[in-house]
Short mmCIF file of C-alpha atoms in Angstrom, two decimals:
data_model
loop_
_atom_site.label_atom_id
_atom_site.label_comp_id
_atom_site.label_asym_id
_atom_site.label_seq_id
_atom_site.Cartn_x
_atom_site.Cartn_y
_atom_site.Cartn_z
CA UNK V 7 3.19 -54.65 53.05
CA UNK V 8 0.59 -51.84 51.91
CA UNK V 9 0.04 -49.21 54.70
CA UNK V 10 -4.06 -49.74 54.75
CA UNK V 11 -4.37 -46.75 57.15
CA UNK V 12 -2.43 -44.24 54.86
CA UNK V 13 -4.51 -41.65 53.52
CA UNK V 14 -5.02 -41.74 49.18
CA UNK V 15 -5.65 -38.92 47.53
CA UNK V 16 -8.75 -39.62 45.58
CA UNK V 17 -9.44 -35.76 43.66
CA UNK V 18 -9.96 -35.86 40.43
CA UNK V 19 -7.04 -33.91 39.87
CA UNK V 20 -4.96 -36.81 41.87
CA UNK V 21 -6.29 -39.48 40.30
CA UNK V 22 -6.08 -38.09 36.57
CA UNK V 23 -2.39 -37.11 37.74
CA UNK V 24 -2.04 -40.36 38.92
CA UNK V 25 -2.98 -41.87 35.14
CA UNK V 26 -1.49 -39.70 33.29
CA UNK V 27 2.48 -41.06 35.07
CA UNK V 28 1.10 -44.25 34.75
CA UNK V 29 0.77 -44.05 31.12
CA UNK V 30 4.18 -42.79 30.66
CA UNK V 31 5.52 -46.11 31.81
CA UNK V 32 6.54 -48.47 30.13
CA UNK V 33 5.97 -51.73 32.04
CA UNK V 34 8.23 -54.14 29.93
CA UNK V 35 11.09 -52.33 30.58
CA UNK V 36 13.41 -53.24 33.37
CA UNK V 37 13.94 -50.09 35.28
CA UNK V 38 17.19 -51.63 36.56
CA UNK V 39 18.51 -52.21 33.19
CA UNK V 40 17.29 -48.78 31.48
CA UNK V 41 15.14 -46.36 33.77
CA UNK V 42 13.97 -44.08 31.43
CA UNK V 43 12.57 -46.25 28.91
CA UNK V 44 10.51 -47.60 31.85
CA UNK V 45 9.88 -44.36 33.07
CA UNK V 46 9.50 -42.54 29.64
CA UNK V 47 8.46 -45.28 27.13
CA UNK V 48 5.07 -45.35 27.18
CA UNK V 49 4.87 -41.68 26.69
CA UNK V 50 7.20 -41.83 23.65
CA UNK V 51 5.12 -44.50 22.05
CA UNK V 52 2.02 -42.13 22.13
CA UNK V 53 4.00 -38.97 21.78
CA UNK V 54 5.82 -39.33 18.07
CA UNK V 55 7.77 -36.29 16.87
CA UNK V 56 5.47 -34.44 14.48
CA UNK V 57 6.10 -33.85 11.29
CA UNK V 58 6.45 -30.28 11.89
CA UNK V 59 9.08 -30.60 14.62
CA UNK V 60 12.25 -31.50 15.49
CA UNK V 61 11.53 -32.05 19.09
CA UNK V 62 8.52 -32.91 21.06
CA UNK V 63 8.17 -33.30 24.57
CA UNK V 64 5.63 -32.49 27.74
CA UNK V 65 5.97 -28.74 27.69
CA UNK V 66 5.35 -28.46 23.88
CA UNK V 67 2.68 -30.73 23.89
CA UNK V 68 1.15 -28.42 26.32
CA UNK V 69 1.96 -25.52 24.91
CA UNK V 70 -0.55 -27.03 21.89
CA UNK V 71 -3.07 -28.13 24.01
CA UNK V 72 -2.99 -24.78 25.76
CA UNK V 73 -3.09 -23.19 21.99
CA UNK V 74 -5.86 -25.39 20.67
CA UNK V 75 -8.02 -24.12 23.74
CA UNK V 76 -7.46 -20.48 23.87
CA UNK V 77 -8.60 -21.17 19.67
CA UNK V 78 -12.20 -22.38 20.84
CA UNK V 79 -12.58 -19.86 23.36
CA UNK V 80 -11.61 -17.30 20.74
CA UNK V 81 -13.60 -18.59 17.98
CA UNK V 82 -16.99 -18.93 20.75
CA UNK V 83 -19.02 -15.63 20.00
CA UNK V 84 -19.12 -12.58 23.05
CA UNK V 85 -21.49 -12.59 25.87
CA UNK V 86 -22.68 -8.95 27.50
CA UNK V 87 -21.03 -10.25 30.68
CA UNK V 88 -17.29 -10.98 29.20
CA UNK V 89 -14.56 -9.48 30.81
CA UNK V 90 -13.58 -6.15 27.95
CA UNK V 91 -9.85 -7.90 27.43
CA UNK V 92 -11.58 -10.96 26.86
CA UNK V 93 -13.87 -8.74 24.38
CA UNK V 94 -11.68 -7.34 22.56
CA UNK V 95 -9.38 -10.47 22.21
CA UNK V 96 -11.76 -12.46 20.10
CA UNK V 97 -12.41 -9.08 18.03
CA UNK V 98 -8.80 -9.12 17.12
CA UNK V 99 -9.23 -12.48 16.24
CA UNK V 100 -11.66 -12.22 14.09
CA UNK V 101 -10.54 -9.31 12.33
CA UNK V 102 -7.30 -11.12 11.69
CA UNK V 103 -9.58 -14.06 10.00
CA UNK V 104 -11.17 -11.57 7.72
CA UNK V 105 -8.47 -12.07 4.99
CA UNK V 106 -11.40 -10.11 2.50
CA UNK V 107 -11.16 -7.23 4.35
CA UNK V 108 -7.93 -7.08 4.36
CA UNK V 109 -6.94 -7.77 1.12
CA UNK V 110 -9.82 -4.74 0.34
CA UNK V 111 -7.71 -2.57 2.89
CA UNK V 112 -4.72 -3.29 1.16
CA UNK V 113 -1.20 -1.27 2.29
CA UNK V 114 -3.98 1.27 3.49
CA UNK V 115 -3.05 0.36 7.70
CA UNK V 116 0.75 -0.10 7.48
CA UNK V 117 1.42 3.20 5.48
CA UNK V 118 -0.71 4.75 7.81
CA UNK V 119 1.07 3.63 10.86
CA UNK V 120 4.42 4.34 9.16
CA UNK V 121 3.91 7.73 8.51
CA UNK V 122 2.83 8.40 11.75
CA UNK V 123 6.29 7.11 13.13
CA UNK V 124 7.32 9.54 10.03
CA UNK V 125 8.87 6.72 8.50
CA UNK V 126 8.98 7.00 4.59
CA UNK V 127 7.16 4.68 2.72
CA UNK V 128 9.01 4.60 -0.05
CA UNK V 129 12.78 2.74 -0.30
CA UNK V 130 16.20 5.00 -0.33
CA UNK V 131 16.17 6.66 -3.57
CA UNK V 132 12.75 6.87 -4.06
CA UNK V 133 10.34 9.45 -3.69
CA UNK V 134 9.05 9.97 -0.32
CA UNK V 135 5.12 10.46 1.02
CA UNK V 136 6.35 11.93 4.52
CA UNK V 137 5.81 15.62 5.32
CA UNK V 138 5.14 17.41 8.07
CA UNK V 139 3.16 15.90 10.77
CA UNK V 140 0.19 16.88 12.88
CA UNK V 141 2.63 17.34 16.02
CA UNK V 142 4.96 19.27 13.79
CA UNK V 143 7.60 17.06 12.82
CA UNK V 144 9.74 17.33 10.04
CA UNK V 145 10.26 15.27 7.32
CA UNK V 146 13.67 14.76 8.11
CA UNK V 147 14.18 11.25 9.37
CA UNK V 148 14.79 11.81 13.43
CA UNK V 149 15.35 8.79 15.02
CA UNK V 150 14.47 8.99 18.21
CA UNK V 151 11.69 10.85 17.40
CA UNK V 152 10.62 7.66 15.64
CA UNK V 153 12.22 4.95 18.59
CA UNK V 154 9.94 7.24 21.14
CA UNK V 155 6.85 7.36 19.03
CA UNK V 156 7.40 3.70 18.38
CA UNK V 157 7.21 2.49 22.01
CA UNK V 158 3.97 4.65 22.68
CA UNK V 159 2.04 3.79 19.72
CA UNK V 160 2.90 0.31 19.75
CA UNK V 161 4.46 -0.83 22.63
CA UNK V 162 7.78 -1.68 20.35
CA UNK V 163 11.29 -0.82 21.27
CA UNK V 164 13.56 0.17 18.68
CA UNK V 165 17.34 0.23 18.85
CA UNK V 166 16.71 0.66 22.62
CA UNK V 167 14.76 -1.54 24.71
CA UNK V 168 12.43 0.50 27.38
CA UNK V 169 10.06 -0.85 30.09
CA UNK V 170 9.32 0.09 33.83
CA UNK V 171 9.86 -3.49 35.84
CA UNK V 172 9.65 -4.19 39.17
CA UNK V 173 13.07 -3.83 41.00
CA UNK V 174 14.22 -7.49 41.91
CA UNK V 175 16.73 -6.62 44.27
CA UNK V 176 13.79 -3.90 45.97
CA UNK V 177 10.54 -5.45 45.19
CA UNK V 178 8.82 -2.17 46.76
CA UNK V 179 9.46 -0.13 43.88
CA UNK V 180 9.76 -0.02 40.53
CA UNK V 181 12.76 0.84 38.07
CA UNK V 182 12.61 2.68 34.38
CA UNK V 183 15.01 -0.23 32.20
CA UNK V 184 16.78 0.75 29.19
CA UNK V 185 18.36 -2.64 27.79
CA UNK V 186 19.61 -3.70 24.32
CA UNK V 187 17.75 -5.43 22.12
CA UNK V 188 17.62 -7.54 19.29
CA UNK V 189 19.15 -6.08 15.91
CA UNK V 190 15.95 -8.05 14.25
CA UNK V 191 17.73 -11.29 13.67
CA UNK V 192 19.78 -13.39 15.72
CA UNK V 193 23.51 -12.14 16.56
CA UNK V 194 24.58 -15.32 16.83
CA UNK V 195 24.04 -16.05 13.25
CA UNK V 196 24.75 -12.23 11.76
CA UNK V 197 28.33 -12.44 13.73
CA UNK V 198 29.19 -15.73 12.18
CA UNK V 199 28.38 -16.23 8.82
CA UNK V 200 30.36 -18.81 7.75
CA UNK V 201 29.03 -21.33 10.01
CA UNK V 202 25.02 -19.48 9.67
CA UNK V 203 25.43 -18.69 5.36
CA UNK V 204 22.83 -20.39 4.67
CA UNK V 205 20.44 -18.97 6.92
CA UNK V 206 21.55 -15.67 6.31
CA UNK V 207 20.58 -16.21 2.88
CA UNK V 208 17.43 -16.82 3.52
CA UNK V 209 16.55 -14.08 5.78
CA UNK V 210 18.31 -11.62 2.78
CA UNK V 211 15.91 -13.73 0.36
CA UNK V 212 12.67 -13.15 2.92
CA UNK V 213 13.67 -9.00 3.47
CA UNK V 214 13.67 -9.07 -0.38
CA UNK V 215 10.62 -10.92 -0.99
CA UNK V 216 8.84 -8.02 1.16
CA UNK V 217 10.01 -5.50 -0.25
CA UNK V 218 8.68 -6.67 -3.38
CA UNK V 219 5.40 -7.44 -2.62
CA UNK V 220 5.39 -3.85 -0.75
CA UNK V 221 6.52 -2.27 -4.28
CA UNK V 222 3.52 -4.06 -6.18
CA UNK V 223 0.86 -3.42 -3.56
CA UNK V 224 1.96 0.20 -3.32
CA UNK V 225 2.12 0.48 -7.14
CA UNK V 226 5.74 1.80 -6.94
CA UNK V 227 8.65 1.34 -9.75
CA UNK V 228 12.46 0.74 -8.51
CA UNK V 229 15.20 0.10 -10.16
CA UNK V 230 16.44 -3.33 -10.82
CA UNK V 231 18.15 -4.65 -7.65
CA UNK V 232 16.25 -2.11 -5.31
CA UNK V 233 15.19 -4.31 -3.14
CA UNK V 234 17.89 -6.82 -3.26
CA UNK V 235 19.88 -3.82 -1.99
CA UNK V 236 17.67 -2.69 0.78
CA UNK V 237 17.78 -6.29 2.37
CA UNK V 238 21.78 -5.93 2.08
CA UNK V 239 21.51 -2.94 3.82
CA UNK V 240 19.40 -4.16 6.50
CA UNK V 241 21.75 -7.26 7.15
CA UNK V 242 24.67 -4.85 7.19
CA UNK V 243 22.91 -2.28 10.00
CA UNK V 244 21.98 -5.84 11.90
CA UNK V 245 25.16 -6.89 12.11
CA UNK V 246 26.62 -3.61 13.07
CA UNK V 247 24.64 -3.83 15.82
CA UNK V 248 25.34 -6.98 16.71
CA UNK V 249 28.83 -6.58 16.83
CA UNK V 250 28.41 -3.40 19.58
CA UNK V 251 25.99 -5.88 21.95
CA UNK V 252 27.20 -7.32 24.86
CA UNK V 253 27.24 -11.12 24.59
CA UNK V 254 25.03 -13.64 25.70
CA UNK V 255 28.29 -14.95 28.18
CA UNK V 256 28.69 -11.37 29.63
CA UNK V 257 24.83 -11.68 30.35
CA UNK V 258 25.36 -14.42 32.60
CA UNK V 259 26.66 -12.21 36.04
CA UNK V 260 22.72 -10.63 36.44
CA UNK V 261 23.99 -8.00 38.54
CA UNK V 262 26.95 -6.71 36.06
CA UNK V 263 23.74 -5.42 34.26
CA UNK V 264 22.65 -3.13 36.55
CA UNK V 265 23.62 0.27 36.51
CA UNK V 266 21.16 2.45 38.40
CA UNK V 267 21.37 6.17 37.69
CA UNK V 268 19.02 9.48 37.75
CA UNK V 269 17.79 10.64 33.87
CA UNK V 270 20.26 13.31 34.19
CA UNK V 271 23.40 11.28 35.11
CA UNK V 272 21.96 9.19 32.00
CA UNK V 273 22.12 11.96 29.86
CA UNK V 274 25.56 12.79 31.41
CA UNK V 275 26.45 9.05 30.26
CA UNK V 276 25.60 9.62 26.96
CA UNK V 277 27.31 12.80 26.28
CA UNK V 278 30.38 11.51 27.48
CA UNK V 279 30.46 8.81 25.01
CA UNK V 280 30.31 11.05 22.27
CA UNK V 281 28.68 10.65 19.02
CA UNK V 282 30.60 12.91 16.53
CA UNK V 283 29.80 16.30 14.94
CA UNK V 284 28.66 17.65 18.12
CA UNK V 285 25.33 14.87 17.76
CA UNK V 286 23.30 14.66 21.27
CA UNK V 287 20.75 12.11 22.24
CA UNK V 288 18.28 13.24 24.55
CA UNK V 289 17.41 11.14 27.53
CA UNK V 290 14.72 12.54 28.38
CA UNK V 291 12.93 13.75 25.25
CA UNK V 292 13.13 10.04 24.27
CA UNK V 293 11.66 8.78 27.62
CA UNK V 294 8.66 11.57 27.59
#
């Protein structure tokens, strides 16, 4: 019999909670016979795979709600008492809708940024627009000079990944993490590509695609197969990488990863390990 005395929750929140498992049933199903179509089927009927997908479920669904939202709050315009973050969001938003002003801008931003990381701008072989910097930099490619200047100006890690976390086995102070990180493509498919060809294609097709639109927009002339070369190379490098990571399966023991140690016994580390030629990477010029 139904407990009359028990106490319902009657919030809105409950009681749209309460709907929304309700309409994820499927009442003609016999949960005895198969549960989750009884449990699931009513969701699946009104949840169909979109086009665009290969999967759909709750989380995704969501996630696009979630998207779809944070759009219309972007796209409202600024009030004086908006939180700055909030500001500055929607500015970046629009600015990233104002496709006229940046086709008028051009290459203009990304050479800029690129010779400030005193990356070249033009492709191996070709004549280069890098000289000496404000800070006094060569125009010799250094690059940790670049991976430093990299994570300040952007907040993006090359060839080594660097961020101050929390400690999670000391939660009262925080650590400096150096960590691998992604050679730009997935490992998985650079370290096997007989089973990923195909895909690997395509990303060599995408690199060279790039490249070629960068040659036109900067007005520069290559030879024939330039850039079909470059996104060789750049699939090579990856994959050298790659092959030097450790392995999603020797990721699995967390604490295997941890190796705490001062910035000098780091630099210790690394000189032990040797690069050739006498070559030295240091620590701490990288980290300042």
């Amino acid at each position: 019999e139904r407990d009359t005395g028990a106490d319902y929750c009657l919030t809105e929140a409950c009681v749209k909670t309460a709907a929304r498992i309700l309409d994820s049933l499927d009442t003609t199903a016999q949960p005895c016979e198969d549960f989750y179509q009884f449990a699931c089927g009513g969701w699946l009927r009104r949840n169909p795979i979109p086009e665009s997908q290969t999967s759909w479920d709750q989380f995704r669904s969501l996630r696009e709600h979630l998207l779809r939202d944070l759009r219309d709050i972007l796209e409202e315009g600024s009030s004086a008492d908006e939180p700055g973050p909030v500001k500055q969001a929607k500015a970046l938003y629009r600015t990233c809708l104002d496709t006229a002003e940046l086709e008028r801008l051009g290459l203009e931003p990304l050479i800029a940024t690129l010779e400030k990381l005193n990356l070249s701008t033009a492709l191996p072989g070709l004549p280069s627009s890098v000289d000496e910097d404000d800070d006094g930099s060569s125009g010799e490619f250094d690059w940790l000079y670049t991976a430093a200047r990299a994570q300040r100006m952007l907040g993006h890690s090359v060839l080594l990944g660097f961020w101050v976390n929390e400690d999670v086995r000391n939660t009262s102070r925080n650590l400096m993490v150096v960590d691998q990180i992604s050679p730009g493509f997935s490992e998985r498919y650079l370290l096997d590509p007989e089973r990923f060809g195909g895909e690997l294609a395509e990303y060599r097709r995408y690199i060279t695609d790039v490249v070629r639109v960068f040659l036109h927009r900067a007005n520069q002339t290559a030879p024939n197969g330039t850039a079909e070369n470059f996104a060789a190379d750049v699939l090579r490098f990856s994959t050298q990488l790659a092959g030097i990571m450790t392995t999603a399966e020797q990721r699995r023991d967390v604490k295997s990863q941890f190796h705490e140690m001062t910035l000098d016994q780091l630099q210790e580390h690394t000189d032990a390990d040797g690069l050739g030629s006498g070559a030295k990477v240091s620590s701490l010029r990288h980290f300042q």
